[in-house]
Amino acid sequence: MLTLWATIAICAQDSLRIKLDSLLCHPMFETSQVGVMVYDLTADSVLYQRNARQLLRPASTMKLVTAITALDQLGPAHQFRTRLYHTGTISNGRLNGDIYCVGGFDPMVDIDDIKAFAHELHSMGVDTLRGRIVTDCSIKEDLDYGEGWCWDDDNPRLKPLMVGRKDIFVSALIDEMINDSIVIESIQQSEGRCPNNATAVASRTHSMDQVLLRMMKQSDNYYAEAMFYQIAASSGHRPAKASDARNIVKRLISKLGLGSQPYKIADGSGLSLYNYVSAELETKLLRYAFQHANIYNHLYPSLPIAGMDGTLEKRMTRGAASGNVRAKTGTLTGISSLAGYCVAANGHQLCFSIINQGVMRNQSGKDFQDRLCQVLCSPWETTSDAQ
C-alpha cells in the first residue's frame, strides 16, 4: 500500500506530465520535431520523455558532450599549454640556433603571453638571434575547419598557434622581441617539429576552468574545438585527428550503456551538420556528470544562468526558472536546443535536454524551452501553464 507521501509524489508527477504534454500540443509541432527528456537526479528516475531517442542535430548543446568528455578524460587539472624552445648555443648574447614555438591549441593565448615569451628569452641573456623561428603545430591534423561545417558561416580557423584568434603568432613574437631589444639578424620563418633535445625557454598555460567558462557561457566555438583536440591529443597520436576525439567520446557513450545507438559525433562545437545525438544521450551525460564531483564541480559553474548571464542572460528573466536554470543553449538554422540543470519546487535536482529541429523561427523553439523550464521549476500540482 502506498504511503500518503508516495501518493502525493505520483500525483505531482502525473500533473507534470499533463502540463508538459499540453505544451507539446502547440501548432509548431505540426511542422517540426522535438526530443525531450527530464530526469530527476535526486530520485534517480526519468520524470518525462518524448521522442527521447530520436536522432537530432544538437547545435551548441554539443559543447556539453565535449565538456563532459574532456573533464572525464583529461581531468579538471588539465592545462592548455603553449611552449617556447631553442636549439643551439647562447654565446656573448647571441643565440646561434633556432627558436621553436610549440602550439598546444590554447584558445586563450594573447599578446601578454607573447610578451612573456620575449621577456624570458631576453632574461636568458639573448640579445641577438641568428637562426630561424619555427612553428610546431603538430599537435593536430592540418585541417582549418571541421567536418560538416557550412562554407558560408563565419567559422573559426582551427590553428593551434593563434593570438587572439589571429594567425599572427610569429609576427607578434618578432615585434615583442624587437621591443625587448633583441636584434634579429635575418627573419626566417618555417614550420617543423621541435627536436627532443631542444632547450625549454618558457611555457604559458590556461586552466580547464578558464577555457570552460567562455566555451559554455558565451558558446565559443573556437574554444570548444580547442577542447575537442585536447581530447584527441590525449590518445597519444601526433598529429591528433578529430577521429581520435570521436573515438574517446564514443567510449564514454558506451560507458553510459548507449553504445549500440547510431549517434554521429562530428566536431566539438556543434557547428557541424553531421552531428546527430538524442535528448536521452545528453540527459544521461548530465546525469553522469552529476554523479562525478570531479566533473560536476567544474561543469556546473560554467553553464549560463537563466536571466543572469551568458547566452541565457535575456531568457527566463522572471518566474521560477530565473536564476534557477543552468543550461547550455544551441542555435543553428532550423535547430534550437537547451540542456542542463534546474531545481524543482520540491527541492529535487533535475537535468533535462530539449532539442527542437525543423523550427524555421528559432525564437519559437526558445519560447517552448523557456515555458517547459518554468513548468519544471514551479510546483507541479498547483502551477498554471507558464507564460
Coordinates of C-alpha atoms in Angstrom, one line a residue:
M1 CA 0.0 0.0 0.0
L2 CA 1.3 3.4 -1.0
T3 CA 2.1 5.9 1.7
L4 CA 0.5 9.3 1.7
W5 CA 3.7 11.0 0.6
A6 CA 4.2 8.4 -2.2
T7 CA 0.7 9.1 -3.4
I8 CA 1.3 12.8 -3.4
A9 CA 4.6 12.4 -5.4
I10 CA 2.8 10.2 -8.0
C11 CA 0.0 12.8 -8.4
A12 CA 2.6 15.6 -8.7
Q13 CA 4.4 13.7 -11.5
D14 CA 1.1 13.0 -13.2
S15 CA 0.4 16.7 -13.1
L16 CA 3.8 17.5 -14.5
R17 CA 3.3 15.1 -17.4
I18 CA -0.1 16.6 -18.2
K19 CA 1.4 20.1 -18.2
L20 CA 4.3 19.1 -20.4
D21 CA 2.0 17.2 -22.8
S22 CA -0.1 20.3 -23.1
L23 CA 3.0 22.3 -24.2
L24 CA 3.6 19.7 -26.9
C25 CA 0.2 20.3 -28.3
H26 CA 1.4 23.6 -29.8
P27 CA 0.8 24.0 -33.6
M28 CA 4.6 24.4 -34.1
F29 CA 4.9 20.6 -33.8
E30 CA 2.8 20.0 -36.8
T31 CA 5.8 21.1 -38.9
S32 CA 8.8 20.4 -36.6
Q33 CA 10.3 17.7 -34.4
V34 CA 11.3 17.7 -30.7
G35 CA 13.1 15.4 -28.4
V36 CA 12.7 15.9 -24.7
M37 CA 13.9 14.1 -21.6
V38 CA 13.7 15.2 -18.0
Y39 CA 15.5 13.3 -15.3
D40 CA 15.1 13.5 -11.5
L41 CA 18.6 13.3 -10.2
T42 CA 17.5 13.1 -6.6
A43 CA 15.1 10.2 -7.1
D44 CA 17.4 8.8 -9.9
S45 CA 14.5 8.2 -12.3
V46 CA 13.1 9.5 -15.5
L47 CA 10.3 12.1 -15.0
Y48 CA 9.3 12.7 -18.6
Q49 CA 10.3 11.8 -22.1
R50 CA 9.0 12.4 -25.6
N51 CA 10.9 11.2 -28.7
A52 CA 13.9 11.0 -26.3
R53 CA 15.8 8.6 -28.5
Q54 CA 15.1 10.4 -31.8
L55 CA 18.4 11.4 -33.5
L56 CA 18.5 15.1 -33.9
R57 CA 21.2 17.8 -34.6
P58 CA 22.2 19.3 -31.2
A59 CA 23.7 22.6 -32.4
S60 CA 25.7 24.1 -29.5
T61 CA 24.5 21.7 -26.8
M62 CA 27.1 19.5 -28.4
K63 CA 29.5 21.5 -26.3
L64 CA 28.1 19.6 -23.3
V65 CA 29.2 16.4 -24.9
T66 CA 32.7 17.8 -25.4
A67 CA 33.0 19.4 -21.9
I68 CA 31.9 16.3 -20.0
T69 CA 34.1 14.0 -22.1
A70 CA 37.1 16.4 -21.6
L71 CA 36.6 16.6 -17.8
D72 CA 36.2 12.8 -17.7
Q73 CA 39.2 12.0 -20.0
L74 CA 41.6 14.8 -19.1
G75 CA 40.6 15.8 -15.6
P76 CA 39.8 19.3 -14.2
A77 CA 43.5 20.0 -13.6
H78 CA 44.4 19.8 -17.3
Q79 CA 46.3 22.8 -18.7
F80 CA 46.2 24.3 -22.2
R81 CA 49.9 24.9 -22.9
T82 CA 52.0 26.9 -25.4
R83 CA 55.8 26.4 -25.2
L84 CA 58.9 28.1 -26.5
Y85 CA 62.2 26.3 -27.0
H86 CA 65.6 27.0 -28.6
T87 CA 68.3 24.9 -30.2
G88 CA 72.0 25.8 -30.5
T89 CA 74.0 27.8 -28.0
I90 CA 74.0 31.3 -26.5
S91 CA 77.4 32.9 -26.7
N92 CA 78.1 36.6 -25.9
G93 CA 74.4 37.4 -26.1
R94 CA 73.9 35.7 -29.5
L95 CA 71.7 32.7 -29.9
N96 CA 73.3 30.6 -32.6
G97 CA 70.3 28.4 -33.2
D98 CA 66.6 28.3 -33.8
I99 CA 63.5 29.2 -31.8
Y100 CA 60.6 26.7 -31.8
C101 CA 57.1 27.9 -31.0
V102 CA 55.1 24.8 -30.0
G103 CA 51.4 25.1 -30.2
G104 CA 49.2 23.3 -27.7
F105 CA 45.9 24.7 -29.2
D106 CA 45.3 27.1 -26.3
P107 CA 42.5 29.3 -27.4
M108 CA 43.3 31.9 -24.8
V109 CA 46.8 32.9 -25.9
D110 CA 47.0 36.7 -26.1
I111 CA 49.7 39.4 -26.5
D112 CA 50.6 39.2 -22.8
D113 CA 51.7 35.6 -23.4
I114 CA 53.8 36.7 -26.4
K115 CA 55.4 39.5 -24.3
A116 CA 56.3 36.9 -21.6
F117 CA 58.0 34.7 -24.2
A118 CA 60.1 37.5 -25.5
H119 CA 61.0 38.7 -22.0
E120 CA 62.0 35.2 -20.9
L121 CA 64.3 34.8 -23.9
H122 CA 65.9 38.1 -23.1
S123 CA 66.3 37.1 -19.4
M124 CA 68.3 34.1 -20.6
G125 CA 70.9 36.6 -22.0
V126 CA 69.8 36.6 -25.6
D127 CA 70.2 40.0 -27.3
T128 CA 70.7 38.7 -30.8
L129 CA 69.1 35.9 -32.8
R130 CA 70.9 34.2 -35.6
G131 CA 68.6 31.5 -36.8
R132 CA 65.0 30.6 -37.7
I133 CA 61.7 31.0 -35.9
V134 CA 60.0 27.6 -36.4
T135 CA 56.3 26.9 -35.7
D136 CA 55.4 23.4 -34.5
C137 CA 51.7 22.8 -35.0
S138 CA 52.0 19.0 -34.9
I139 CA 49.6 18.6 -32.0
K140 CA 46.7 18.3 -34.6
E141 CA 46.0 17.4 -38.1
D142 CA 46.4 20.2 -40.7
L143 CA 42.7 21.0 -41.2
D144 CA 41.4 24.6 -40.8
Y145 CA 37.8 23.7 -40.5
G146 CA 35.6 20.9 -39.0
E147 CA 33.8 18.2 -40.8
G148 CA 30.3 19.2 -42.0
W149 CA 30.8 22.9 -41.4
C150 CA 28.9 25.2 -43.7
W151 CA 31.2 27.1 -46.1
D152 CA 29.3 30.3 -45.8
D153 CA 29.3 30.5 -42.0
D154 CA 31.8 32.7 -40.0
N155 CA 33.8 29.7 -38.8
P156 CA 36.9 29.9 -36.7
R157 CA 40.1 28.6 -38.2
L158 CA 41.4 25.6 -36.2
K159 CA 45.1 26.6 -35.9
P160 CA 46.9 25.6 -32.7
L161 CA 49.1 28.7 -32.6
M162 CA 46.9 31.8 -32.7
V163 CA 47.0 35.1 -30.8
G164 CA 43.5 36.4 -30.1
R165 CA 42.1 34.1 -32.8
K166 CA 44.5 35.6 -35.4
D167 CA 47.2 33.7 -37.2
I168 CA 49.9 36.2 -36.1
F169 CA 51.9 34.3 -33.5
V170 CA 55.3 34.6 -35.2
S171 CA 54.9 38.2 -36.3
A172 CA 53.7 39.2 -32.8
L173 CA 56.7 37.4 -31.3
I174 CA 59.1 39.2 -33.6
D175 CA 57.6 42.5 -32.7
E176 CA 57.9 41.8 -29.0
M177 CA 61.5 40.5 -29.3
I178 CA 62.4 43.8 -31.0
N179 CA 60.6 45.7 -28.3
D180 CA 62.6 43.8 -25.8
S181 CA 65.9 44.9 -27.5
I182 CA 66.6 41.6 -29.2
V183 CA 68.2 42.0 -32.6
I184 CA 67.1 39.6 -35.3
E185 CA 69.8 39.3 -37.9
S186 CA 67.6 37.8 -40.6
I187 CA 64.0 36.9 -40.2
Q188 CA 63.5 33.4 -41.4
Q189 CA 60.2 31.6 -40.7
S190 CA 59.4 27.9 -41.3
E191 CA 57.3 25.0 -40.0
G192 CA 58.6 21.8 -38.4
R193 CA 58.7 19.7 -35.3
C194 CA 60.7 20.8 -32.2
P195 CA 63.6 18.4 -31.7
N196 CA 63.6 16.4 -28.4
N197 CA 66.9 17.9 -27.3
A198 CA 65.8 21.5 -27.6
T199 CA 66.2 23.7 -24.5
A200 CA 63.0 25.0 -22.9
V201 CA 62.6 28.8 -22.7
A202 CA 59.2 29.3 -21.3
S203 CA 55.7 27.8 -21.0
R204 CA 52.4 29.7 -20.8
T205 CA 49.2 27.9 -19.7
H206 CA 45.5 28.4 -19.1
S207 CA 43.3 26.2 -17.0
M208 CA 40.4 23.9 -17.9
D209 CA 38.1 26.1 -15.9
Q210 CA 39.2 29.3 -17.8
V211 CA 38.5 27.7 -21.1
L212 CA 35.3 26.1 -20.0
L213 CA 33.9 29.3 -18.7
R214 CA 34.0 31.1 -22.1
M215 CA 33.2 28.0 -24.1
M216 CA 30.0 27.4 -22.2
K217 CA 28.8 30.9 -21.1
Q218 CA 29.5 32.5 -24.4
S219 CA 29.1 29.4 -26.5
D220 CA 32.5 30.0 -28.1
N221 CA 33.1 27.6 -31.0
Y222 CA 36.9 28.1 -31.2
Y223 CA 37.3 27.2 -27.5
A224 CA 35.1 24.1 -28.0
E225 CA 37.2 22.9 -30.9
A226 CA 40.4 23.5 -28.9
M227 CA 38.8 21.4 -26.2
F228 CA 37.9 18.7 -28.7
Y229 CA 41.5 18.5 -29.9
Q230 CA 42.8 18.3 -26.4
I231 CA 40.7 15.2 -26.1
A232 CA 42.1 13.9 -29.4
A233 CA 45.7 14.6 -28.3
S234 CA 45.2 12.5 -25.1
S235 CA 45.1 9.5 -27.4
G236 CA 48.8 9.8 -27.8
H237 CA 48.6 10.2 -31.5
R238 CA 50.6 13.0 -33.1
P239 CA 49.2 14.8 -35.0
A240 CA 45.9 14.1 -33.3
K241 CA 42.9 13.8 -35.5
A242 CA 39.2 14.6 -35.0
S243 CA 38.6 10.9 -35.3
D244 CA 40.7 10.3 -32.2
A245 CA 38.4 12.6 -30.2
R246 CA 35.3 10.9 -31.6
N247 CA 36.5 7.5 -30.5
I248 CA 37.0 8.8 -26.9
V249 CA 33.6 10.3 -26.9
K250 CA 32.1 7.0 -28.1
R251 CA 33.9 5.2 -25.3
L252 CA 32.1 7.4 -22.8
I253 CA 28.8 6.8 -24.6
S254 CA 29.4 3.1 -24.3
K255 CA 30.1 3.5 -20.6
L256 CA 26.6 5.1 -20.3
G257 CA 25.1 2.0 -21.8
L258 CA 24.2 3.7 -25.1
G259 CA 27.0 2.3 -27.3
S260 CA 24.6 0.5 -29.6
Q261 CA 22.9 3.7 -30.6
P262 CA 23.8 5.1 -34.1
Y263 CA 25.0 8.5 -32.9
K264 CA 27.2 10.7 -35.1
I265 CA 29.9 12.7 -33.5
A266 CA 31.5 15.1 -36.0
D267 CA 33.0 18.0 -34.0
G268 CA 33.3 19.6 -30.6
S269 CA 31.3 22.8 -31.0
G270 CA 28.1 21.7 -32.7
L271 CA 28.7 23.7 -35.9
S272 CA 28.7 20.5 -38.0
L273 CA 25.5 19.5 -39.7
Y274 CA 26.8 15.9 -39.4
N275 CA 26.3 15.7 -35.6
Y276 CA 23.3 13.5 -34.5
V277 CA 22.6 12.8 -30.9
S278 CA 19.5 12.4 -28.8
A279 CA 17.8 14.1 -25.8
E280 CA 18.4 10.8 -23.9
L281 CA 22.2 10.9 -24.6
E282 CA 22.5 14.5 -23.4
T283 CA 20.4 13.8 -20.3
K284 CA 22.4 10.7 -19.4
L285 CA 25.7 12.6 -19.9
L286 CA 24.4 15.3 -17.5
R287 CA 23.4 12.6 -15.0
Y288 CA 26.9 11.0 -15.3
A289 CA 28.5 14.5 -14.7
F290 CA 26.2 14.9 -11.6
Q291 CA 27.4 11.6 -10.2
H292 CA 31.1 12.5 -10.5
A293 CA 32.1 15.5 -8.5
N294 CA 35.3 16.0 -10.4
I295 CA 33.2 16.7 -13.5
Y296 CA 30.1 18.4 -12.0
N297 CA 32.0 20.9 -9.8
H298 CA 33.7 22.3 -12.9
L299 CA 30.8 21.9 -15.4
Y300 CA 28.0 23.4 -13.3
P301 CA 29.7 26.8 -12.7
S302 CA 30.5 27.2 -16.4
L303 CA 26.8 26.9 -17.5
P304 CA 24.8 30.1 -18.4
I305 CA 22.3 31.1 -15.7
A306 CA 18.8 31.9 -16.8
G307 CA 18.1 35.6 -16.7
M308 CA 21.6 36.4 -15.4
D309 CA 24.5 35.7 -17.7
G310 CA 25.9 34.2 -20.8
T311 CA 23.6 33.1 -23.6
L312 CA 20.7 32.9 -21.1
E313 CA 21.0 36.4 -19.8
K314 CA 17.9 37.6 -21.6
R315 CA 15.9 34.5 -21.3
M316 CA 13.7 33.4 -18.4
T317 CA 14.3 36.7 -16.6
R318 CA 11.2 36.2 -14.5
G319 CA 9.4 33.3 -12.8
A320 CA 10.6 30.2 -11.1
A321 CA 13.2 29.4 -13.7
S322 CA 15.0 32.8 -13.3
G323 CA 18.3 32.3 -11.6
N324 CA 17.5 28.6 -11.2
V325 CA 18.1 27.0 -14.7
R326 CA 21.7 26.5 -15.6
A327 CA 21.9 25.2 -19.2
K328 CA 23.7 25.2 -22.5
T329 CA 21.9 26.8 -25.4
G330 CA 22.1 25.7 -29.0
T331 CA 21.2 27.5 -32.2
L332 CA 21.6 26.7 -35.9
T333 CA 19.3 27.3 -38.9
G334 CA 16.3 25.2 -38.1
I335 CA 17.6 24.0 -34.8
S336 CA 17.1 25.3 -31.2
S337 CA 18.2 23.3 -28.2
L338 CA 18.7 23.6 -24.4
A339 CA 20.2 21.2 -22.0
G340 CA 21.2 21.5 -18.3
Y341 CA 20.1 21.5 -14.7
C342 CA 17.4 23.1 -12.5
V343 CA 15.9 22.6 -9.1
A344 CA 12.2 21.7 -8.8
A345 CA 9.9 23.3 -6.3
N346 CA 10.1 20.1 -4.1
G347 CA 13.9 20.6 -3.9
H348 CA 14.8 17.8 -6.2
Q349 CA 17.7 18.4 -8.6
L350 CA 16.7 17.8 -12.2
C351 CA 18.6 17.6 -15.5
F352 CA 17.0 17.9 -18.9
S353 CA 17.5 18.1 -22.7
I354 CA 15.3 19.7 -25.2
I355 CA 16.1 19.6 -28.9
N356 CA 13.9 21.4 -31.4
Q357 CA 14.5 20.6 -35.1
G358 CA 12.8 22.0 -38.1
V359 CA 11.9 25.3 -36.5
M360 CA 12.3 28.0 -39.1
R361 CA 11.9 30.6 -36.5
N362 CA 14.4 29.9 -33.7
Q363 CA 12.5 32.1 -31.2
S364 CA 9.7 29.6 -31.3
G365 CA 12.0 26.9 -30.1
K366 CA 13.4 29.1 -27.4
D367 CA 9.9 30.1 -26.2
F368 CA 8.9 26.5 -25.9
Q369 CA 12.0 25.6 -24.0
D370 CA 11.6 28.5 -21.6
R371 CA 7.9 27.5 -20.9
L372 CA 9.0 24.0 -20.2
C373 CA 11.7 25.1 -17.8
Q374 CA 9.2 27.3 -16.0
V375 CA 6.9 24.3 -15.5
L376 CA 9.8 22.2 -14.2
C377 CA 10.8 24.9 -11.7
S378 CA 7.2 25.6 -10.4
P379 CA 5.1 23.5 -8.0
W380 CA 3.8 20.8 -10.3
E381 CA 0.5 20.2 -8.6
T382 CA -0.7 23.8 -8.5
T383 CA 1.1 25.8 -11.2
S384 CA -0.7 27.1 -14.2
D385 CA 0.9 27.0 -17.6
A386 CA 3.9 29.3 -17.7
Q387 CA 3.6 32.5 -19.6

